[in-house]
CSV table of C-alpha atoms in Angstrom, one decimal:
chain,number,residue,atom,x,y,z
A,1,SER,CA,212.4,101.4,-25.1
A,2,PRO,CA,213.1,101.0,-21.3
A,3,MET,CA,213.6,104.8,-21.0
A,4,THR,CA,210.2,105.6,-22.6
A,5,SER,CA,208.5,103.0,-20.4
A,6,SER,CA,210.0,104.4,-17.3
A,7,ASN,CA,209.0,108.0,-18.3
A,8,ASN,CA,205.3,106.9,-19.0
A,9,ALA,CA,205.0,105.0,-15.7
A,10,PRO,CA,204.3,108.1,-13.5
A,11,GLU,CA,201.7,109.3,-16.1
A,12,LYS,CA,200.0,106.0,-16.1
A,13,ALA,CA,200.0,105.8,-12.3
A,14,GLN,CA,198.6,109.3,-12.1
A,15,SER,CA,195.9,108.4,-14.7
A,16,GLU,CA,194.9,105.3,-12.7
A,17,THR,CA,194.7,107.3,-9.5
A,18,SER,CA,192.5,110.0,-11.2
A,19,SER,CA,190.3,107.2,-12.6
A,20,ARG,CA,190.0,105.6,-9.2
A,21,ARG,CA,189.1,109.0,-7.6
A,22,GLY,CA,186.5,109.6,-10.3
A,23,THR,CA,185.1,106.1,-9.7
A,24,ASN,CA,185.1,106.7,-5.9
A,25,LYS,CA,183.3,110.0,-6.3
A,26,LYS,CA,180.6,108.4,-8.5
A,27,TYR,CA,180.3,105.6,-6.0
A,28,LEU,CA,180.0,108.0,-3.1
A,29,ALA,CA,177.4,110.0,-5.0
A,30,PHE,CA,175.5,106.8,-5.7
A,31,LEU,CA,175.6,105.9,-2.0
A,32,LEU,CA,174.4,109.3,-1.1
A,33,LEU,CA,171.6,109.1,-3.5
A,34,ILE,CA,170.5,105.7,-2.1
A,35,LEU,CA,170.7,107.1,1.4
A,36,LEU,CA,168.5,110.1,0.5
A,37,LEU,CA,166.0,107.8,-1.2
A,38,LEU,CA,165.9,105.5,1.9
A,39,THR,CA,165.5,108.5,4.2
A,40,ALA,CA,162.6,109.9,2.0
A,41,LEU,CA,161.1,106.4,2.0
A,42,SER,CA,161.4,106.1,5.7
A,43,LEU,CA,159.7,109.5,6.3
A,44,HIS,CA,157.0,108.6,3.8
A,45,GLN,CA,156.4,105.3,5.6
A,46,GLN,CA,156.3,107.0,9.0
A,47,THR,CA,153.8,109.5,7.7
A,48,THR,CA,151.7,106.8,6.1
A,49,MET,CA,151.7,104.7,9.2
A,50,THR,CA,150.6,107.6,11.4
A,51,ARG,CA,147.8,108.6,9.1
A,52,SER,CA,146.7,105.0,8.7
A,53,LEU,CA,146.4,104.8,12.4
A,54,LEU,CA,144.1,107.8,12.3
A,55,PRO,CA,141.4,107.4,9.6
A,56,SER,CA,139.1,110.0,11.4
A,57,LEU,CA,141.7,112.7,11.0
A,58,SER,CA,142.8,112.1,7.4
A,59,ASP,CA,143.5,114.5,4.5
A,60,SER,CA,139.9,114.0,3.4
A,61,VAL,CA,138.6,115.5,6.6
A,62,VAL,CA,140.7,118.6,6.1
A,63,GLN,CA,139.6,119.0,2.5
A,64,GLN,CA,136.0,118.4,3.6
A,65,SER,CA,136.1,121.1,6.2
A,66,PHE,CA,137.0,123.6,3.4
A,67,SER,CA,134.8,122.2,0.7
A,68,GLY,CA,132.0,124.6,1.3
A,69,GLN,CA,134.2,127.7,0.8
A,70,SER,CA,134.4,129.6,-2.5
A,71,THR,CA,138.0,130.7,-1.9
A,72,PHE,CA,141.0,129.0,-0.3
A,73,GLY,CA,143.1,131.7,1.3
A,74,GLU,CA,146.0,132.2,3.7
A,75,ALA,CA,143.9,131.3,6.7
A,76,ASP,CA,142.9,128.0,5.3
A,77,LEU,CA,146.5,127.2,4.4
A,78,ILE,CA,147.6,127.9,7.9
A,79,ILE,CA,144.9,125.7,9.4
A,80,GLN,CA,145.6,122.8,7.0
A,81,ARG,CA,149.4,122.9,7.5
A,82,SER,CA,149.1,123.2,11.3
A,83,PHE,CA,146.5,120.4,11.5
A,84,GLU,CA,148.6,118.0,9.5
A,85,GLN,CA,151.7,118.8,11.6
A,86,SER,CA,150.0,118.4,14.9
A,87,TYR,CA,146.4,117.2,15.5
A,88,ALA,CA,146.5,114.7,12.6
A,89,HIS,CA,148.8,112.6,14.8
A,90,ILE,CA,146.1,111.9,17.4
A,91,LEU,CA,145.5,108.2,17.5
A,92,PRO,CA,142.0,106.7,17.2
A,93,CYS,CA,140.4,105.2,20.4
A,94,LYS,CA,140.1,101.5,20.6
A,95,LYS,CA,137.2,102.0,23.0
A,96,SER,CA,134.4,104.5,22.2
A,97,SER,CA,134.3,107.6,24.4
A,98,TRP,CA,130.8,108.4,23.2
A,99,LYS,CA,128.3,108.8,26.0
A,100,ALA,CA,131.0,107.6,28.5
A,101,MET,CA,130.2,109.1,31.9
A,102,ASP,CA,133.8,108.5,32.9
A,103,SER,CA,136.4,110.5,31.1
A,104,ARG,CA,139.0,107.8,31.7
A,105,ILE,CA,138.7,106.5,28.2
A,106,ALA,CA,139.4,109.9,26.6
A,107,ILE,CA,142.4,110.3,28.9
A,108,ASP,CA,143.9,106.9,28.1
A,109,CYS,CA,143.5,107.5,24.4
A,110,MET,CA,145.2,110.9,24.5
A,111,GLN,CA,148.0,109.4,26.6
A,112,GLN,CA,148.5,106.7,24.0
A,113,THR,CA,148.9,109.5,21.4
A,114,ARG,CA,151.5,111.3,23.5
A,115,ASP,CA,153.4,108.1,24.2
A,116,HIS,CA,153.4,107.2,20.5
A,117,ILE,CA,154.7,110.6,19.4
A,118,MET,CA,157.5,110.4,22.0
A,119,SER,CA,158.5,106.7,21.4
A,120,GLN,CA,158.5,107.1,17.6
A,121,ASN,CA,160.4,110.5,17.7
A,122,ILE,CA,157.7,112.1,15.6
A,123,THR,CA,158.3,115.8,15.1
A,124,VAL,CA,155.4,118.0,16.1
A,125,PRO,CA,155.2,121.7,17.0
A,126,TRP,CA,156.4,122.7,20.5
A,127,TRP,CA,152.9,124.1,21.4
A,128,PHE,CA,151.3,120.7,20.6
A,129,GLN,CA,153.7,119.0,22.9
A,130,THR,CA,152.8,121.3,25.7
A,131,LEU,CA,149.1,121.0,24.9
A,132,LEU,CA,149.2,117.2,25.3
A,133,ARG,CA,151.3,117.6,28.5
A,134,ASP,CA,148.9,120.1,30.1
A,135,ILE,CA,145.6,118.5,29.3
A,136,LEU,CA,146.8,115.2,30.6
A,137,ALA,CA,148.2,116.6,33.8
A,138,GLY,CA,146.3,116.6,37.0
A,139,GLY,CA,144.2,119.8,37.3
A,140,GLY,CA,144.3,120.3,33.5
A,141,GLY,CA,140.6,120.9,33.6
A,142,VAL,CA,139.7,119.3,30.3
A,143,TYR,CA,138.9,115.7,31.3
A,144,VAL,CA,136.8,116.5,34.3
A,145,PRO,CA,133.1,115.8,35.1
A,146,TRP,CA,131.9,119.4,35.3
A,147,HIS,CA,131.8,119.7,31.5
A,148,HIS,CA,128.9,117.3,31.4
A,149,PHE,CA,125.5,118.6,32.5
A,150,TYR,CA,122.2,116.7,32.3
A,151,THR,CA,118.6,117.0,33.2
A,152,THR,CA,115.3,115.1,32.8
A,153,LYS,CA,113.1,118.2,32.5
A,154,PRO,CA,113.3,117.9,29.5
A,155,PRO,CA,115.7,115.0,29.2
A,156,PHE,CA,119.0,115.8,27.5
A,157,HIS,CA,122.8,115.9,28.0
A,158,PHE,CA,124.9,119.0,27.5
A,159,CYS,CA,128.6,119.4,26.9
A,160,THR,CA,129.7,122.8,28.3
A,161,VAL,CA,132.9,124.3,27.0
A,162,GLY,CA,135.0,126.9,28.7
A,163,LYS,CA,134.4,130.5,27.4
A,164,VAL,CA,131.2,129.4,25.5
A,165,ALA,CA,128.7,131.0,28.0
A,166,THR,CA,129.5,128.4,30.7
A,167,THR,CA,128.3,130.7,33.5
A,168,GLU,CA,124.9,131.1,31.8
A,169,TRP,CA,124.6,127.4,31.1
A,170,ARG,CA,125.1,126.7,34.7
A,171,LYS,CA,122.2,128.9,35.5
A,172,VAL,CA,120.1,127.2,33.0
A,173,PHE,CA,120.7,123.7,34.4
A,174,CYS,CA,120.3,125.0,38.0
A,175,LYS,CA,116.8,126.1,37.0
A,176,LEU,CA,116.1,122.9,35.1
A,177,ASN,CA,117.1,120.7,38.1
A,178,ALA,CA,115.7,123.0,40.8
A,179,GLN,CA,113.3,120.4,42.0
A,180,ASP,CA,116.2,118.0,42.8
A,181,CYS,CA,117.5,120.5,45.4
A,182,VAL,CA,114.0,120.6,47.0
A,183,ASP,CA,113.8,116.8,47.2
A,184,ASP,CA,117.4,116.2,48.2
A,185,SER,CA,119.5,119.2,49.1
A,186,SER,CA,122.5,117.0,49.9
A,187,SER,CA,123.1,116.6,46.1
A,188,CYS,CA,123.2,120.4,45.6
A,189,ARG,CA,125.8,123.0,46.1
A,190,ARG,CA,124.5,126.5,47.0
A,191,GLY,CA,121.0,125.3,46.1
A,192,CYS,CA,122.0,124.3,42.7
A,193,THR,CA,122.9,121.1,40.7
A,194,TRP,CA,124.0,120.9,37.1
A,195,LYS,CA,123.4,117.1,37.1
A,196,THR,CA,120.0,115.8,37.9
A,197,THR,CA,119.7,113.1,40.6
A,198,GLN,CA,116.9,111.4,38.5
A,199,LYS,CA,117.7,108.5,36.3
A,200,MET,CA,118.4,109.6,32.8
A,201,PRO,CA,116.6,107.9,29.9
A,202,ALA,CA,119.0,105.7,27.9
A,203,LYS,CA,118.3,107.5,24.6
A,204,ALA,CA,118.4,111.1,26.0
A,205,PRO,CA,119.7,113.4,23.3
A,206,TRP,CA,123.0,115.3,23.5
A,207,ALA,CA,123.6,119.0,22.8
A,208,VAL,CA,126.5,121.4,22.6
A,209,PHE,CA,127.3,125.0,21.7
A,210,VAL,CA,130.6,126.0,20.1
A,211,ARG,CA,132.1,129.3,19.2
A,212,ASP,CA,134.5,130.9,16.7
A,213,PRO,CA,138.0,130.0,18.2
A,214,LEU,CA,139.5,133.5,17.5
A,215,GLU,CA,136.7,135.3,19.3
A,216,ARG,CA,136.7,132.7,22.1
A,217,LEU,CA,140.5,133.3,22.6
A,218,LEU,CA,140.1,137.0,22.9
A,219,SER,CA,137.1,136.6,25.2
A,220,GLY,CA,139.2,134.4,27.4
A,221,PHE,CA,142.0,137.0,27.4
A,222,LEU,CA,139.7,139.9,28.3
A,223,ASP,CA,138.1,137.8,31.1
A,224,LYS,CA,141.2,136.2,32.6
A,225,CYS,CA,144.1,138.5,31.7
A,226,TYR,CA,143.2,142.1,30.9
A,227,ASN,CA,142.2,143.2,34.4
A,228,PRO,CA,145.1,143.1,36.9
A,229,ARG,CA,142.8,142.2,39.9
A,230,THR,CA,141.3,139.3,38.0
A,231,ARG,CA,144.8,138.0,37.0
A,232,LYS,CA,145.7,138.1,40.7
A,233,ASN,CA,142.6,136.6,42.1
A,234,GLN,CA,141.8,133.9,39.6
A,235,GLY,CA,145.3,132.8,38.4
A,236,HIS,CA,143.9,131.7,35.1
A,237,CYS,CA,146.1,133.9,33.0
A,238,GLU,CA,148.9,131.4,32.6
A,239,PRO,CA,151.8,131.0,32.7
A,240,ASN,CA,151.5,132.7,36.1
A,241,VAL,CA,155.3,133.1,36.3
A,242,VAL,CA,154.9,135.7,33.6
A,243,PHE,CA,151.5,137.2,34.2
A,244,ASN,CA,150.8,136.7,37.9
A,245,PRO,CA,153.7,135.6,40.1
A,246,LYS,CA,152.6,134.8,43.6
A,247,LYS,CA,154.5,134.4,46.8
A,248,PRO,CA,154.7,130.5,46.7
A,249,LEU,CA,156.3,130.8,43.2
A,250,MET,CA,160.0,131.0,43.9
A,251,ASN,CA,163.0,131.2,41.6
A,252,ALA,CA,166.3,129.2,41.9
A,253,LYS,CA,167.5,131.6,44.6
A,254,ASN,CA,164.3,131.0,46.7
A,255,LYS,CA,163.1,134.5,46.0
A,256,THR,CA,159.7,135.5,44.7
A,257,TYR,CA,159.5,136.2,41.0
A,258,ALA,CA,159.0,139.9,40.2
A,259,ASN,CA,155.6,140.8,38.7
A,260,LEU,CA,156.7,141.9,35.3
A,261,LEU,CA,153.4,143.7,34.6
A,262,ASP,CA,153.1,145.8,37.8
A,263,SER,CA,155.0,148.9,36.5
A,264,LEU,CA,153.7,148.7,32.9
A,265,ASP,CA,151.1,151.1,31.6
A,266,ILE,CA,149.3,149.1,28.9
A,267,GLU,CA,146.6,151.7,28.2
A,268,GLY,CA,146.5,152.0,24.4
A,269,GLN,CA,148.8,149.0,24.0
A,270,GLU,CA,146.1,146.3,23.7
A,271,LYS,CA,147.5,144.8,20.5
A,272,ALA,CA,151.0,144.4,22.1
A,273,MET,CA,149.7,143.0,25.3
A,274,PHE,CA,147.4,140.5,23.6
A,275,GLY,CA,150.2,139.5,21.1
A,276,ALA,CA,152.5,138.9,24.0
A,277,TYR,CA,150.0,136.6,25.7
A,278,VAL,CA,149.3,134.7,22.5
A,279,ASP,CA,153.0,134.1,22.0
A,280,VAL,CA,153.5,132.5,25.5
A,281,LEU,CA,150.2,130.9,26.4
A,282,PRO,CA,151.3,127.4,25.1
A,283,LEU,CA,154.0,127.4,27.8
A,284,LYS,CA,151.2,126.5,30.2
A,285,TRP,CA,147.8,125.8,28.6
A,286,ASN,CA,144.9,127.0,30.7
A,287,VAL,CA,141.6,125.2,30.4
A,288,HIS,CA,139.8,128.4,29.2
A,289,PHE,CA,142.1,128.5,26.1
A,290,VAL,CA,142.4,124.8,25.2
A,291,PRO,CA,140.8,124.0,21.8
A,292,GLN,CA,137.1,123.3,22.1
A,293,ALA,CA,137.5,120.1,20.2
A,294,MET,CA,139.2,118.6,23.3
A,295,PHE,CA,136.2,119.1,25.6
A,296,CYS,CA,133.9,116.0,25.9
A,297,ASP,CA,136.1,114.4,23.2
A,298,LEU,CA,134.2,116.5,20.6
A,299,HIS,CA,136.8,115.9,18.0
A,300,ARG,CA,135.8,112.3,18.0
A,301,ASN,CA,132.1,112.6,18.7
A,302,ILE,CA,130.5,115.8,17.5
A,303,ASP,CA,128.9,114.2,14.5
A,304,LYS,CA,126.9,112.1,17.0
A,305,TYR,CA,125.3,115.0,18.7
A,306,ASP,CA,121.6,115.6,18.3
A,307,PHE,CA,122.0,119.4,18.5
A,308,VAL,CA,125.0,121.6,17.7
A,309,GLY,CA,124.6,125.4,18.2
A,310,ASN,CA,127.0,128.2,17.4
A,311,MET,CA,127.5,131.2,19.7
A,312,GLY,CA,127.9,133.5,16.8
A,313,LYS,CA,125.7,136.1,15.1
A,314,ASP,CA,122.8,133.5,15.0
A,315,PHE,CA,123.2,132.5,18.6
A,316,TYR,CA,119.7,133.6,19.6
A,317,PHE,CA,118.2,131.8,16.7
A,318,ASP,CA,120.1,128.6,17.6
A,319,LEU,CA,118.7,129.0,21.2
A,320,ASP,CA,115.3,129.2,19.7
A,321,ARG,CA,116.0,126.1,17.6
A,322,MET,CA,117.2,124.3,20.7
A,323,ALA,CA,114.1,125.3,22.7
A,324,ASN,CA,111.8,124.1,20.0
A,325,GLN,CA,113.7,120.8,19.6
A,326,PHE,CA,113.7,119.8,23.3
A,327,GLY,CA,110.6,121.6,24.5
A,328,GLY,CA,109.2,121.3,28.0
A,329,GLN,CA,110.3,124.1,30.3
A,330,LEU,CA,113.5,124.8,28.3
A,331,PRO,CA,112.1,127.7,26.2
A,332,GLU,CA,111.0,129.6,29.3
A,333,ILE,CA,114.3,129.0,31.2
A,334,LEU,CA,116.5,129.8,28.2
A,335,ASN,CA,114.7,133.0,27.7
A,336,SER,CA,115.0,134.0,31.4
A,337,THR,CA,118.7,133.4,31.1
A,338,PHE,CA,119.6,134.7,27.6
A,339,GLY,CA,116.6,136.8,26.6
A,340,TYR,CA,116.6,135.3,23.2
A,341,LYS,CA,112.9,135.7,22.2
A,342,ASP,CA,112.9,139.4,21.6
A,343,HIS,CA,115.9,139.1,19.3
A,344,VAL,CA,114.2,136.3,17.3
A,345,MET,CA,110.9,138.1,17.1
A,346,SER,CA,112.6,141.3,15.8
A,347,GLY,CA,114.8,139.3,13.4
A,348,ASN,CA,118.0,140.7,15.1
A,349,HIS,CA,120.9,138.6,13.8
A,350,GLU,CA,123.4,140.1,16.3
A,351,ASN,CA,124.8,138.5,19.4
A,352,THR,CA,125.1,141.4,21.8
A,353,GLY,CA,126.7,139.3,24.4
A,354,LYS,CA,126.2,139.4,28.2
A,355,GLN,CA,125.2,142.9,29.2
A,356,GLY,CA,127.7,144.6,31.5
A,357,SER,CA,130.4,142.1,30.7
A,358,GLY,CA,133.8,143.5,29.9
A,359,HIS,CA,134.7,140.4,27.9
A,360,ALA,CA,131.6,140.2,25.8
A,361,MET,CA,132.4,140.2,22.1
A,362,HIS,CA,131.1,143.0,19.9
A,363,THR,CA,133.0,142.4,16.7
A,364,PRO,CA,134.5,143.7,14.5
A,365,ALA,CA,135.2,146.8,16.7
A,366,LYS,CA,136.6,144.8,19.6
A,367,VAL,CA,138.7,142.4,17.6
A,368,ALA,CA,140.3,145.3,15.7
A,369,ARG,CA,141.6,146.7,19.0
A,370,PHE,CA,143.4,143.6,20.0
A,371,TYR,CA,144.2,141.4,17.0
A,372,THR,CA,146.9,141.9,14.4
A,373,ALA,CA,147.6,139.7,11.4
A,374,ARG,CA,150.4,138.1,13.3
A,375,THR,CA,148.2,137.1,16.3
A,376,VAL,CA,145.6,135.8,13.9
A,377,ARG,CA,148.1,133.5,12.3
A,378,SER,CA,149.3,132.1,15.7
A,379,ALA,CA,145.8,131.6,16.9
A,380,LEU,CA,144.7,129.8,13.7
A,381,GLU,CA,147.7,127.5,14.1
A,382,TYR,CA,147.1,126.7,17.8
A,383,LEU,CA,143.3,126.2,17.3
A,384,SER,CA,143.3,124.5,13.8
A,385,ILE,CA,141.5,121.4,15.1
A,386,ASP,CA,138.4,123.5,16.0
A,387,TYR,CA,138.1,124.6,12.4
A,388,VAL,CA,138.7,121.2,10.9
A,389,MET,CA,136.9,118.9,13.3
A,390,LEU,CA,134.1,121.1,14.5
A,391,GLY,CA,133.3,122.5,11.0
A,392,LEU,CA,133.8,126.2,12.1
A,393,GLN,CA,134.5,128.9,9.5
A,394,VAL,CA,137.2,131.5,9.8
A,395,PRO,CA,135.4,134.9,10.3
A,396,GLU,CA,135.6,137.4,7.5
A,397,TRP,CA,137.3,140.1,9.7
A,398,ALA,CA,140.3,137.7,10.2
A,399,ARG,CA,140.6,136.9,6.5
A,400,GLN,CA,140.4,140.6,5.7
A,401,MET,CA,143.1,141.4,8.2
A,402,LEU,CA,145.5,138.8,6.6
A,403,LYS,CA,144.7,140.2,3.1
A,404,GLU,CA,145.3,143.8,4.1
A,405,GLU,CA,148.7,142.9,5.5
A,406,SER,CA,149.6,140.9,2.4
A,407,SER,CA,148.7,143.7,0.1
A,408,THR,CA,150.7,146.1,2.2
A,409,ILE,CA,153.8,143.9,2.0
A,410,LYS,CA,153.5,143.6,-1.8
């Protein structure tokens, strides 16, 4: 009847409205699903594109660096995650930087990486952004000629890395090239030259020494930051606005920044002080703390080196191996500088460090005074490229420190 039809009309309209709403919700849910799938696909393609641009820093490299280890612990997970989020985005070089006397090629390649990351809006950790900024900046100290020493007596090239016995290696090459300063003193500075004036043989071998990154980091801190006078005189404990403000360093009101450490008594607070430094060091990367893999473009070329030594517990034995490999006057000069022969003859597998040096490493006692599990994690993150690309192993004391904290938390 007309009355019944009119009574059912609102119910029918309401039903149709509910049906449309249900359809709309399903449609919106479908669109949202499509959007999420497209986003995931886009992220996957971006990651794939970046990794395809960098075959030398692929997942296989990360896995290979840990392949010789019997266990895969927290330290390895930190290194792998950090590497994939940061250094794996470094682009390959179109031109080879190997044996290039000019560091311009390495600079241009790293600049391309920074430009690519910025133009593609690739998300990388903040400390990796500042690392690229600082090593490319004028005065960054990484891409400079004084990291390359060479001699003809015997003929070989050497990549020297900050905080890997650089002072001693300078002495070695001054002695190796001593005759150059006799023949032509104009090429020498204070009677010394690290680079021979003689023509180098085209096939002269290349050598380098590397060091555990965690111990190198602490050695740099002890050398450049721990002593207030050294902080003031050298200015290498950066950022100086925090650790060593000087008169030319003015704030917005044109007043000198206050020295935040002047009134602090840090005796017995070594862990807190070192932890504070590790937290802020990426605000301004100093050359003594930049990953070793950046020097001499080692992350691209270390597999081409004829000799790779490690400044670890077998340091003196590696010096002996180097002396035997290159010969000539090198054994005598290495021994006069490092005194390695007595250690080798006695079978002493302990690197006692430079005698009288406050920043020489005598682990594990010294690392226990300064490191905590938290600083170990941060350092492994910053320096992951050294473990991946230079084939270095995380020291057992660091693994143990992480295990002990984890067991305490549980």
